[in-house]
Amino acid sequence: MASPVLLKISQAATLTEEERAAISSLIVQTVAAPAGEDIVLQGETPQFSTVLLEGLAYRYCTLPDGRRAVVSFQIAGDWVDLHSLFLDRMDHSIGAVSACLVGKAPHAAVHALVKRYPHLGLAFWRDTTMDSAIMRQWLVNATARDARARMAHVFCEMQLRQQGIGQADDTGFDFPVTQVLLADAVGISVVHANRILQQLKADGLLEFARGHAVIHDLPALWRVAEFDPSYLRLDRGVDAAGA
Amino acid sequence: MASPVLLKISQAATLTEEERAAISSLIVQTVAAPAGEDIVLQGETPQFSTVLLEGLAYRYCTLPDGRRAVVSFQIAGDWVDLHSLFLDRMDHSIGAVSACLVGKAPHAAVHALVKRYPHLGLAFWRDTTMDSAIMRQWLVNATARDARARMAHVFCEMQLRQQGIGQADDTGFDFPVTQVLLADAVGISVVHANRILQQLKADGLLEFARGHAVIHDLPALWRVAEFDPSYLRLDRGVDAAGA
DNA sequence: CGCATCATTGAACAAAATCAAGCGAGGTGG
DNA sequence: CCACCTCGCTTGATTTTGTTCAATGATGCG
């Protein structure tokens, strides 16, 4: 079975047939989430970890006064809340951007798996580390770059990540978000997001409309974003330094 | 031995004497880093993970044009680059704010430890997860709050974290950073940082001078920062859901 | 003392938010 | 089929927030 979960984790670690089977058996249930619906809610105490099998999702925090901060996008193959294994209550929510299919793995089963196969524990751990690396880039983005570079950065990252699962090429990709969502991810107002997008288009870099990004000049886009893709390729798998 | 490392990890997991000894034996070397010096450099391929035994350190990224983005502060007991276990090259640097004492644990030894004691693997994993939770808050901070709230938030967090290791109380704590560093952490210019600090002081919330923070009204500071401390207390240890 | 680093201030400028309005496509109900 | 509504996108005008530039005080240290 070529599930996106196994595909992704296989890029990080060499798995035995037994280990692959063990991972597959983790997912005891698959659930469909319609576009716009929440998959996991802030404040919950989940007993499952969730992996995205299909679709686009986003992680976000809701602030007391209703503002929303998007902290990441998740694509097929991503564990969206593996870290909830250690969280007493979710400190953020996860929503479905497009219609999603998710798999659920009971926390207890994940714990048991890790104890039985420490090697898989490392692989999972590595997966969350990769997520952190992405988040660190977002943080650098938000603290040190202006709106234009930040916006460009989001598109650079999504292009490369989606390419990694065969859903993008150098000329563009589907990205079914609204400008409101994009604004909340970049940390600017919708009005400003709209103007930045127009500017990127006028500069011949990127055209984004109706949930689809057309990239006109990827190298130039990378330059504007100061994009360094190395953070997306943590080249050292879990086997490298092990035994 | 009451090393800060064991103290911190004991809050997350119940350890056997054997496990405690195993962790202690990880640290094969301790090194002193003078204030202002770098502990780990962006671009390196470390063979060790580093744990902070004494002092204050900070994680930061250097951008192509020399700008700097501070992504976190680290205090005694924190592993500053446990995630480098999976990183091919460091995507950020770590610098000593004050004079630091660090312990070094060879990656190979950490790998071996985790395979031998999967339970400790979970504890380490949990530790990095906690780090991520903090980073997520910084990201929310940077994308959704204004300079004043962001600045207040940094002080709220540091107060609580330092209190956790007995180095702060409700009235203040040592925080030997400069305004430049603070500005790079909050993502504003030094000039603005200075004015925000003056404003917080004028409002009777907080006085920060010569590396020391005096807190005049902690509840009010929390309110300004919209501070919710729950992210610092991932109450569920690694034993809870296990066997 | 003299130098370096850090903190502070004012003034001009730029970036981005806010306010307010209008447009266009898709969906719903009459 | 059309009126109407909602949602997402777009635009202009105005205000707020934060930056940059430039200079001047402090503080501490060899």
Coordinates of C-alpha atoms (C1' of nucleotides) in Angstrom, one line a residue:
Chain A
M1 CA 0.0 0.0 0.0
A2 CA 1.4 3.4 -1.0
S3 CA -0.2 5.4 1.7
P4 CA 1.1 9.0 2.0
V5 CA 2.0 8.3 5.6
L6 CA 4.4 5.5 4.8
L7 CA 5.8 7.4 1.8
K8 CA 6.7 10.3 4.0
I9 CA 8.2 8.4 6.8
S10 CA 10.2 6.2 4.4
Q11 CA 12.1 9.3 3.3
A12 CA 13.3 9.7 6.9
A13 CA 14.0 6.1 7.9
T14 CA 14.6 2.7 6.4
L15 CA 11.8 0.6 7.6
T16 CA 11.4 -3.2 7.9
E17 CA 8.3 -4.8 6.6
E18 CA 7.3 -5.5 10.2
E19 CA 7.7 -1.8 11.1
R20 CA 5.7 -0.7 8.0
A21 CA 2.9 -3.0 9.0
A22 CA 3.0 -1.7 12.5
I23 CA 2.6 1.8 11.4
S24 CA -0.3 1.0 9.1
S25 CA -2.1 -0.8 11.9
L26 CA -1.8 2.4 14.0
I27 CA -4.6 4.0 12.0
V28 CA -7.7 2.5 13.4
Q29 CA -10.1 4.8 11.7
T30 CA -10.3 7.2 8.7
V31 CA -12.6 10.2 8.8
A32 CA -13.7 12.7 6.1
A33 CA -13.7 16.4 7.0
P34 CA -15.5 18.7 4.7
A35 CA -13.8 21.9 3.6
G36 CA -14.0 24.6 6.2
E37 CA -14.7 22.3 9.1
D38 CA -12.4 21.9 12.1
I39 CA -10.5 18.6 12.5
V40 CA -9.2 19.2 16.0
L41 CA -10.2 22.0 18.4
Q42 CA -8.2 24.2 20.8
G43 CA -8.8 23.1 24.4
E44 CA -9.6 19.5 23.6
T45 CA -7.7 16.6 25.2
P46 CA -7.3 14.3 22.2
Q47 CA -6.9 10.6 22.7
F48 CA -5.8 10.2 19.1
S49 CA -3.1 11.6 16.8
T50 CA -4.3 12.5 13.4
V51 CA -2.6 12.1 10.1
L52 CA -3.7 13.9 6.9
L53 CA -4.3 11.4 4.1
E54 CA -5.8 13.8 1.6
G55 CA -6.5 17.5 1.3
L56 CA -5.1 20.7 2.7
A57 CA -5.4 21.6 6.4
Y58 CA -4.1 24.5 8.6
R59 CA -3.1 24.9 12.2
Y60 CA -4.2 28.0 13.9
C61 CA -4.6 29.7 17.3
T62 CA -7.7 31.7 18.2
L63 CA -7.0 34.7 20.4
P64 CA -9.4 36.0 23.1
D65 CA -10.9 38.7 20.9
G66 CA -11.4 36.4 18.0
R67 CA -8.4 37.2 15.9
R68 CA -6.8 34.1 14.3
A69 CA -3.2 33.3 13.7
V70 CA -2.4 30.6 11.2
V71 CA 0.9 28.8 12.2
S72 CA 1.2 26.3 9.5
F73 CA -0.3 24.5 6.5
Q74 CA -0.5 20.7 6.4
I75 CA -0.5 18.5 3.3
A76 CA -1.1 14.8 2.6
G77 CA 1.2 12.6 4.7
D78 CA 1.7 15.2 7.5
W79 CA 0.9 14.2 11.1
V80 CA -1.1 17.2 12.2
D81 CA -1.0 16.7 15.9
L82 CA 1.5 14.1 16.7
H83 CA 2.7 16.4 19.5
S84 CA -0.7 16.1 21.1
L85 CA 0.8 12.9 22.5
F86 CA 2.3 15.1 25.2
L87 CA -0.2 17.9 25.4
D88 CA -2.7 18.0 28.1
R89 CA -4.9 20.2 26.1
M90 CA -4.6 21.3 22.5
D91 CA -3.1 24.9 22.5
H92 CA -4.3 25.3 18.9
S93 CA -6.9 24.1 16.4
I94 CA -6.6 22.3 13.1
G95 CA -9.0 23.1 10.3
A96 CA -9.7 21.6 6.9
V97 CA -9.0 24.1 4.0
S98 CA -10.2 21.7 1.3
A99 CA -12.1 18.5 1.9
C100 CA -9.8 16.3 3.9
L101 CA -9.4 12.6 4.7
V102 CA -7.7 12.0 8.0
G103 CA -6.5 8.9 9.8
K104 CA -6.7 8.5 13.5
A105 CA -4.1 6.7 15.7
P106 CA -4.8 6.1 19.4
H107 CA -2.2 7.7 21.6
A108 CA -1.9 4.5 23.6
A109 CA -1.1 2.6 20.5
V110 CA 1.6 5.1 19.5
H111 CA 3.2 4.9 22.9
A112 CA 3.1 1.1 22.7
L113 CA 4.6 1.2 19.2
V114 CA 7.5 3.4 20.3
K115 CA 8.3 1.2 23.2
R116 CA 8.3 -1.9 21.0
Y117 CA 10.2 -0.2 18.1
P118 CA 12.4 2.5 19.4
H119 CA 13.6 3.0 15.9
L120 CA 10.1 4.2 14.9
G121 CA 10.1 6.4 17.9
L122 CA 13.0 8.2 16.4
A123 CA 11.3 8.4 13.1
F124 CA 8.2 10.0 14.6
W125 CA 10.3 12.3 16.7
R126 CA 12.2 13.4 13.6
D127 CA 8.9 14.1 11.9
T128 CA 7.9 16.6 14.6
T129 CA 11.4 18.1 14.5
M130 CA 10.9 18.8 10.8
D131 CA 7.6 20.5 11.6
S132 CA 9.5 22.6 14.1
A133 CA 12.0 23.6 11.5
I134 CA 9.2 24.8 9.3
M135 CA 7.7 26.7 12.2
R136 CA 11.1 28.3 13.0
Q137 CA 11.3 29.6 9.4
W138 CA 7.8 31.1 9.8
L139 CA 8.9 32.8 13.0
V140 CA 12.0 34.2 11.3
N141 CA 9.7 35.3 8.5
A142 CA 7.4 37.0 10.8
T143 CA 10.0 38.8 12.9
A144 CA 12.5 39.8 10.3
R145 CA 10.9 40.2 6.9
D146 CA 8.4 42.6 5.4
A147 CA 5.0 41.6 4.1
R148 CA 6.1 41.0 0.5
A149 CA 9.0 38.7 1.4
R150 CA 6.8 36.9 3.9
M151 CA 4.0 36.3 1.3
A152 CA 6.5 35.1 -1.2
H153 CA 8.0 32.8 1.3
V154 CA 4.7 31.0 2.0
F155 CA 4.4 30.3 -1.7
C156 CA 8.0 29.1 -2.0
E157 CA 7.5 26.7 0.8
M158 CA 4.2 25.4 -0.3
Q159 CA 5.5 24.9 -3.9
L160 CA 8.4 22.8 -2.7
R161 CA 6.4 20.8 -0.1
Q162 CA 3.6 20.0 -2.6
Q163 CA 6.2 19.1 -5.2
G164 CA 7.6 16.6 -2.7
I165 CA 4.3 14.7 -2.8
G166 CA 3.9 15.2 -6.6
Q167 CA 1.3 17.9 -6.4
A168 CA 3.2 20.8 -7.8
D169 CA 5.8 21.6 -10.4
D170 CA 7.9 24.7 -11.2
T171 CA 5.0 26.4 -12.9
G172 CA 2.4 26.2 -10.2
F173 CA 0.2 24.3 -7.8
D174 CA -3.3 24.1 -6.3
F175 CA -3.6 26.1 -3.1
P176 CA -7.2 26.4 -2.3
V177 CA -6.9 29.1 0.4
T178 CA -8.8 32.4 0.5
Q179 CA -7.0 35.7 0.9
V180 CA -8.3 36.0 4.4
L181 CA -6.5 32.8 5.4
L182 CA -3.4 33.9 3.6
A183 CA -3.5 37.2 5.5
D184 CA -3.8 35.4 8.8
A185 CA -0.9 33.2 7.9
V186 CA 1.4 36.0 6.9
G187 CA 0.2 38.2 9.7
I188 CA -1.2 41.1 7.8
S189 CA -4.6 42.5 7.0
V190 CA -6.7 41.2 4.1
V191 CA -6.5 44.5 2.4
H192 CA -2.8 44.5 2.6
A193 CA -2.5 40.8 1.5
N194 CA -4.6 41.7 -1.6
R195 CA -2.2 44.5 -2.5
I196 CA 0.9 42.4 -1.9
L197 CA -0.5 39.7 -4.2
Q198 CA -1.2 42.3 -6.9
Q199 CA 2.3 43.6 -6.5
L200 CA 3.8 40.1 -6.9
K201 CA 1.7 39.7 -10.0
A202 CA 2.8 43.0 -11.4
D203 CA 6.4 42.1 -10.8
G204 CA 5.9 39.0 -12.9
L205 CA 6.6 36.6 -10.1
L206 CA 3.4 34.9 -9.2
E207 CA -0.3 34.9 -10.0
F208 CA -2.7 33.6 -7.4
A209 CA -6.4 33.3 -8.1
R210 CA -9.3 30.9 -7.4
G211 CA -7.2 28.6 -5.3
H212 CA -4.4 28.1 -7.8
A213 CA -0.9 29.6 -7.8
V214 CA 0.8 30.1 -11.1
I215 CA 4.5 30.8 -10.7
H216 CA 6.1 32.9 -13.4
D217 CA 9.6 33.2 -12.1
L218 CA 10.5 30.8 -9.4
P219 CA 14.2 31.9 -9.0
A220 CA 13.1 35.5 -8.6
L221 CA 10.4 34.5 -6.1
W222 CA 13.0 32.7 -4.1
R223 CA 15.2 35.8 -4.1
V224 CA 12.4 38.0 -2.9
A225 CA 11.6 35.6 -0.1
E226 CA 15.2 35.0 0.7
F227 CA 14.1 31.4 0.5
D228 CA 16.6 28.7 1.5
P229 CA 15.0 25.3 1.0
S230 CA 17.5 23.5 3.2
Y231 CA 15.2 23.6 6.2
L232 CA 12.7 21.4 4.3
R233 CA 15.3 18.7 3.7
L234 CA 16.7 17.5 7.0
D235 CA 19.0 15.2 5.0
R236 CA 20.1 13.1 7.9
G237 CA 17.6 10.3 8.4
V238 CA 17.3 8.5 11.7
D239 CA 19.5 5.7 10.6
A240 CA 22.6 7.8 9.9
A241 CA 23.9 8.4 13.3
G242 CA 22.4 5.3 14.9
A243 CA 24.0 1.9 15.1
Chain B
M1 CA 23.3 14.9 41.9
A2 CA 20.8 17.7 41.4
S3 CA 21.8 18.7 37.9
P4 CA 19.4 21.0 36.1
V5 CA 19.1 18.5 33.3
L6 CA 17.8 15.7 35.6
L7 CA 15.6 18.1 37.4
K8 CA 13.9 19.3 34.3
I9 CA 13.4 15.9 32.7
S10 CA 12.1 14.5 36.0
Q11 CA 9.2 16.9 35.7
A12 CA 8.2 15.1 32.5
A13 CA 8.8 11.5 33.3
T14 CA 9.3 9.3 36.3
L15 CA 12.8 7.9 35.9
T16 CA 14.5 4.8 37.4
E17 CA 17.8 5.1 39.0
E18 CA 19.3 3.3 36.1
E19 CA 17.8 5.8 33.6
R20 CA 19.0 8.7 35.6
A21 CA 22.5 7.3 35.6
A22 CA 22.3 6.7 31.9
I23 CA 21.3 10.4 31.2
S24 CA 24.1 11.7 33.4
S25 CA 26.6 9.6 31.6
L26 CA 25.5 11.1 28.3
I27 CA 27.3 14.3 29.1
V28 CA 30.9 13.5 28.2
Q29 CA 32.2 17.0 28.4
T30 CA 31.3 20.4 30.0
V31 CA 32.4 23.6 28.4
A32 CA 32.3 27.2 29.5
A33 CA 31.1 29.8 27.0
P34 CA 31.8 33.5 27.9
A35 CA 29.0 36.0 27.5
G36 CA 28.5 37.1 23.9
E37 CA 30.1 34.1 22.4
D38 CA 28.4 31.6 20.1
I39 CA 27.8 28.1 21.4
V40 CA 26.7 26.5 18.1
L41 CA 26.9 28.1 14.7
Q42 CA 24.5 28.1 11.8
G43 CA 25.7 25.8 9.0
E44 CA 27.6 23.4 11.2
T45 CA 27.0 19.7 11.3
P46 CA 27.2 19.0 15.1
Q47 CA 28.1 15.6 16.4
F48 CA 26.9 16.5 19.8
S49 CA 23.7 17.8 21.4
T50 CA 24.2 20.6 23.9
V51 CA 22.4 21.2 27.2
L52 CA 22.6 24.4 29.1
L53 CA 23.8 23.9 32.7
E54 CA 24.2 27.5 33.7
G55 CA 23.5 30.9 32.2
L56 CA 21.2 32.4 29.6
A57 CA 21.5 31.6 25.9
Y58 CA 19.5 32.5 22.8
R59 CA 18.7 30.8 19.5
Y60 CA 18.9 33.0 16.4
C61 CA 19.0 33.0 12.6
T62 CA 21.2 35.2 10.6
L63 CA 19.7 36.5 7.4
P64 CA 21.7 37.0 4.2
D65 CA 22.0 40.8 4.7
G66 CA 23.1 40.5 8.4
R67 CA 19.8 41.0 10.1
R68 CA 19.2 38.7 13.0
A69 CA 16.0 37.0 14.2
V70 CA 16.0 35.7 17.8
V71 CA 13.7 32.7 18.0
S72 CA 14.0 31.7 21.6
F73 CA 15.8 32.1 24.9
Q74 CA 17.2 29.1 26.7
I75 CA 17.7 28.8 30.4
A76 CA 19.5 26.3 32.7
G77 CA 18.2 22.8 32.1
D78 CA 17.2 23.4 28.5
W79 CA 18.6 21.2 25.7
V80 CA 19.5 23.9 23.2
D81 CA 19.9 21.7 20.1
L82 CA 18.5 18.3 20.8
H83 CA 16.9 18.5 17.4
S84 CA 20.3 18.7 15.8
L85 CA 20.1 14.9 16.2
F86 CA 18.2 15.0 12.9
L87 CA 19.5 18.1 11.3
D88 CA 22.1 17.7 8.5
R89 CA 23.2 21.2 9.1
M90 CA 22.2 23.7 11.8
D91 CA 19.7 26.1 10.4
H92 CA 20.3 28.6 13.2
S93 CA 22.9 29.5 15.7
I94 CA 23.0 29.5 19.5
G95 CA 24.7 32.3 21.4
A96 CA 25.5 32.8 25.1
V97 CA 23.8 35.9 26.5
S98 CA 25.5 35.7 29.9
A99 CA 28.5 33.4 30.7
C100 CA 27.3 29.9 30.2
L101 CA 28.2 26.4 31.2
V102 CA 27.1 23.7 28.7
G103 CA 27.2 20.0 28.6
K104 CA 27.8 18.0 25.5
A105 CA 26.2 14.7 24.6
P106 CA 27.5 12.8 21.5
H107 CA 24.6 12.1 19.0
A108 CA 25.6 8.5 18.7
A109 CA 25.2 8.1 22.5
V110 CA 21.8 9.7 22.5
H111 CA 20.7 7.4 19.7
A112 CA 22.0 4.4 21.6
L113 CA 20.3 5.6 24.8
V114 CA 17.0 5.9 23.1
K115 CA 17.2 2.4 21.6
R116 CA 18.1 1.0 24.9
Y117 CA 15.5 3.0 26.9
P118 CA 12.5 3.9 24.7
H119 CA 11.0 5.5 27.7
L120 CA 13.8 8.1 27.7
G121 CA 13.3 8.6 24.0
L122 CA 9.8 9.7 24.8
A123 CA 11.0 12.0 27.5
F124 CA 13.5 13.7 25.1
W125 CA 10.9 13.9 22.4
R126 CA 8.5 15.5 24.9
D127 CA 11.2 18.0 25.7
T128 CA 11.5 19.1 22.1
T129 CA 7.7 19.2 21.8
M130 CA 7.6 21.7 24.7
D131 CA 10.2 23.8 22.9
S132 CA 7.9 23.8 19.9
A133 CA 5.0 24.9 21.9
I134 CA 7.0 27.9 23.1
M135 CA 8.0 28.7 19.5
R136 CA 4.4 28.4 18.4
Q137 CA 3.5 31.0 21.0
W138 CA 6.2 33.3 19.7
L139 CA 4.9 32.8 16.2
V140 CA 1.3 33.7 17.3
N141 CA 2.8 36.6 19.1
A142 CA 4.7 37.8 16.0
T143 CA 1.8 37.4 13.6
A144 CA -1.1 38.6 15.6
R145 CA -0.1 41.0 18.4
D146 CA 1.3 44.5 18.4
A147 CA 4.8 45.5 19.7
R148 CA 3.6 46.3 23.2
A149 CA 1.8 43.0 23.7
R150 CA 4.7 41.1 22.2
M151 CA 7.2 42.7 24.5
A152 CA 5.1 42.1 27.5
H153 CA 4.7 38.5 26.4
V154 CA 8.4 37.9 26.4
F155 CA 8.7 39.1 30.0
C156 CA 5.7 37.0 31.1
E157 CA 7.2 33.9 29.6
M158 CA 10.7 34.5 31.0
Q159 CA 9.3 35.2 34.4
L160 CA 7.4 32.0 34.6
R161 CA 10.2 29.8 33.0
Q162 CA 12.8 31.3 35.3
Q163 CA 10.5 30.8 38.3
G164 CA 10.3 27.2 37.3
I165 CA 14.0 26.8 38.0
G166 CA 13.9 29.0 41.1
Q167 CA 15.4 32.1 39.5
A168 CA 12.5 34.5 39.5
D169 CA 9.6 35.5 41.7
D170 CA 6.5 37.6 41.2
T171 CA 8.5 40.8 41.6
G172 CA 11.2 40.3 39.1
F173 CA 14.1 38.3 37.7
D174 CA 17.6 38.7 36.2
F175 CA 17.4 38.9 32.4
P176 CA 20.8 40.1 31.2
V177 CA 19.8 41.0 27.6
T178 CA 20.4 44.2 25.8
Q179 CA 17.6 46.2 24.2
V180 CA 19.1 45.3 20.8
L181 CA 18.6 41.6 21.6
L182 CA 15.2 42.2 22.9
A183 CA 14.3 44.1 19.7
D184 CA 15.5 41.2 17.6
A185 CA 13.4 38.8 19.6
V186 CA 10.3 40.9 19.5
G187 CA 10.8 41.8 15.8
I188 CA 11.0 45.5 16.1
S189 CA 13.7 48.2 15.8
V190 CA 15.8 49.1 18.9
V191 CA 14.4 52.6 18.9
H192 CA 10.9 51.2 19.1
A193 CA 11.8 48.6 21.7
N194 CA 13.2 51.4 23.8
R195 CA 10.0 53.4 23.6
I196 CA 7.8 50.3 24.3
L197 CA 9.8 49.6 27.4
Q198 CA 9.3 53.2 28.6
Q199 CA 5.7 52.9 27.9
L200 CA 5.4 49.7 30.0
K201 CA 7.2 51.4 32.7
A202 CA 5.0 54.5 32.5
D203 CA 2.0 52.2 32.8
G204 CA 3.3 50.8 36.0
L205 CA 3.7 47.3 34.6
L206 CA 7.4 46.6 34.3
E207 CA 10.8 48.2 34.7
F208 CA 13.7 46.8 32.8
A209 CA 17.2 48.1 33.3
R210 CA 20.8 46.8 33.5
G211 CA 19.8 43.3 32.8
H212 CA 17.2 43.1 35.5
A213 CA 13.4 43.1 35.2
V214 CA 11.3 44.5 38.0
I215 CA 7.7 43.5 37.7
H216 CA 5.2 46.0 39.2
D217 CA 1.9 44.5 38.2
L218 CA 2.1 40.9 37.0
P219 CA -1.6 40.4 36.4
A220 CA -1.8 43.6 34.4
L221 CA 1.2 42.5 32.4
W222 CA -0.4 39.1 31.7
R223 CA -3.5 41.0 30.5
V224 CA -1.5 43.3 28.2
A225 CA 0.3 40.3 26.7
E226 CA -2.9 38.1 26.6
F227 CA -0.6 35.6 28.3
D228 CA -2.0 32.1 28.9
P229 CA 0.6 30.1 30.7
S230 CA -0.9 26.7 29.9
Y231 CA 1.5 26.2 27.0
L232 CA 4.4 26.1 29.4
R233 CA 2.9 23.3 31.4
L234 CA 2.3 20.4 29.2
D235 CA 0.8 18.6 32.1
R236 CA 0.7 15.2 30.6
G237 CA 4.0 13.4 31.3
V238 CA 5.3 10.6 29.1
D239 CA 4.1 8.0 31.6
A240 CA 0.5 9.0 31.5
A241 CA -0.7 7.4 28.4
G242 CA 1.9 4.7 28.2
A243 CA 1.8 1.3 29.8
Chain C
dC1 C1' 41.0 59.6 31.0
dG2 C1' 39.4 57.8 26.8
dC3 C1' 37.0 54.4 24.4
dA4 C1' 33.2 51.3 23.5
dT5 C1' 28.8 49.8 24.1
dC6 C1' 24.3 50.6 25.3
dA7 C1' 20.3 53.7 26.0
dT8 C1' 17.7 57.6 24.8
dT9 C1' 15.6 61.4 22.1
dG10 C1' 13.6 64.1 18.1
dA11 C1' 12.2 64.5 13.4
dA12 C1' 11.1 62.7 8.9
dC13 C1' 9.5 58.9 6.5
dA14 C1' 7.6 54.3 5.2
dA15 C1' 4.8 50.4 6.1
dA16 C1' 0.7 48.5 7.1
dA17 C1' -4.0 48.9 9.6
dT18 C1' -8.4 50.7 9.5
dC19 C1' -12.5 52.5 7.6
dA20 C1' -15.7 52.6 4.0
dA21 C1' -17.5 51.4 -0.1
dG22 C1' -18.3 48.8 -4.3
dC23 C1' -17.9 44.7 -7.4
dG24 C1' -18.7 39.9 -9.0
dA25 C1' -19.7 35.1 -8.7
dG26 C1' -22.3 31.4 -6.7
dG27 C1' -26.2 29.9 -4.2
dT28 C1' -31.1 30.2 -2.4
dG29 C1' -35.7 31.1 -2.3
dG30 C1' -39.7 33.2 -4.3
Chain D
dC1 C1' -36.0 33.1 -14.1
dC2 C1' -35.0 36.7 -11.3
dA3 C1' -34.3 39.1 -6.8
dC4 C1' -31.5 38.8 -3.2
dC5 C1' -27.9 37.5 -0.2
dT6 C1' -23.4 36.1 1.1
dC7 C1' -18.8 35.6 0.6
dG8 C1' -14.6 36.8 -1.3
dC9 C1' -12.1 40.2 -3.8
dT10 C1' -10.8 45.0 -4.9
dT11 C1' -10.1 50.0 -4.4
dG12 C1' -9.4 54.7 -2.3
dA13 C1' -8.7 57.7 1.6
dT14 C1' -7.1 58.2 6.2
dT15 C1' -4.8 57.1 10.5
dT16 C1' -1.8 54.4 13.2
dT17 C1' 2.3 51.9 13.9
dG18 C1' 6.8 51.3 13.5
dT19 C1' 11.4 52.5 10.8
dT20 C1' 15.2 55.1 9.7
dC21 C1' 18.4 58.7 10.3
dA22 C1' 21.1 61.4 13.2
dA23 C1' 22.6 62.9 17.2
dT24 C1' 23.3 63.0 22.2
dG25 C1' 23.6 60.9 27.0
dA26 C1' 24.9 57.4 30.2
dT27 C1' 27.7 53.7 31.9
dG28 C1' 31.4 50.9 32.6
dC29 C1' 36.0 49.4 31.9
dG30 C1' 41.1 49.1 30.9

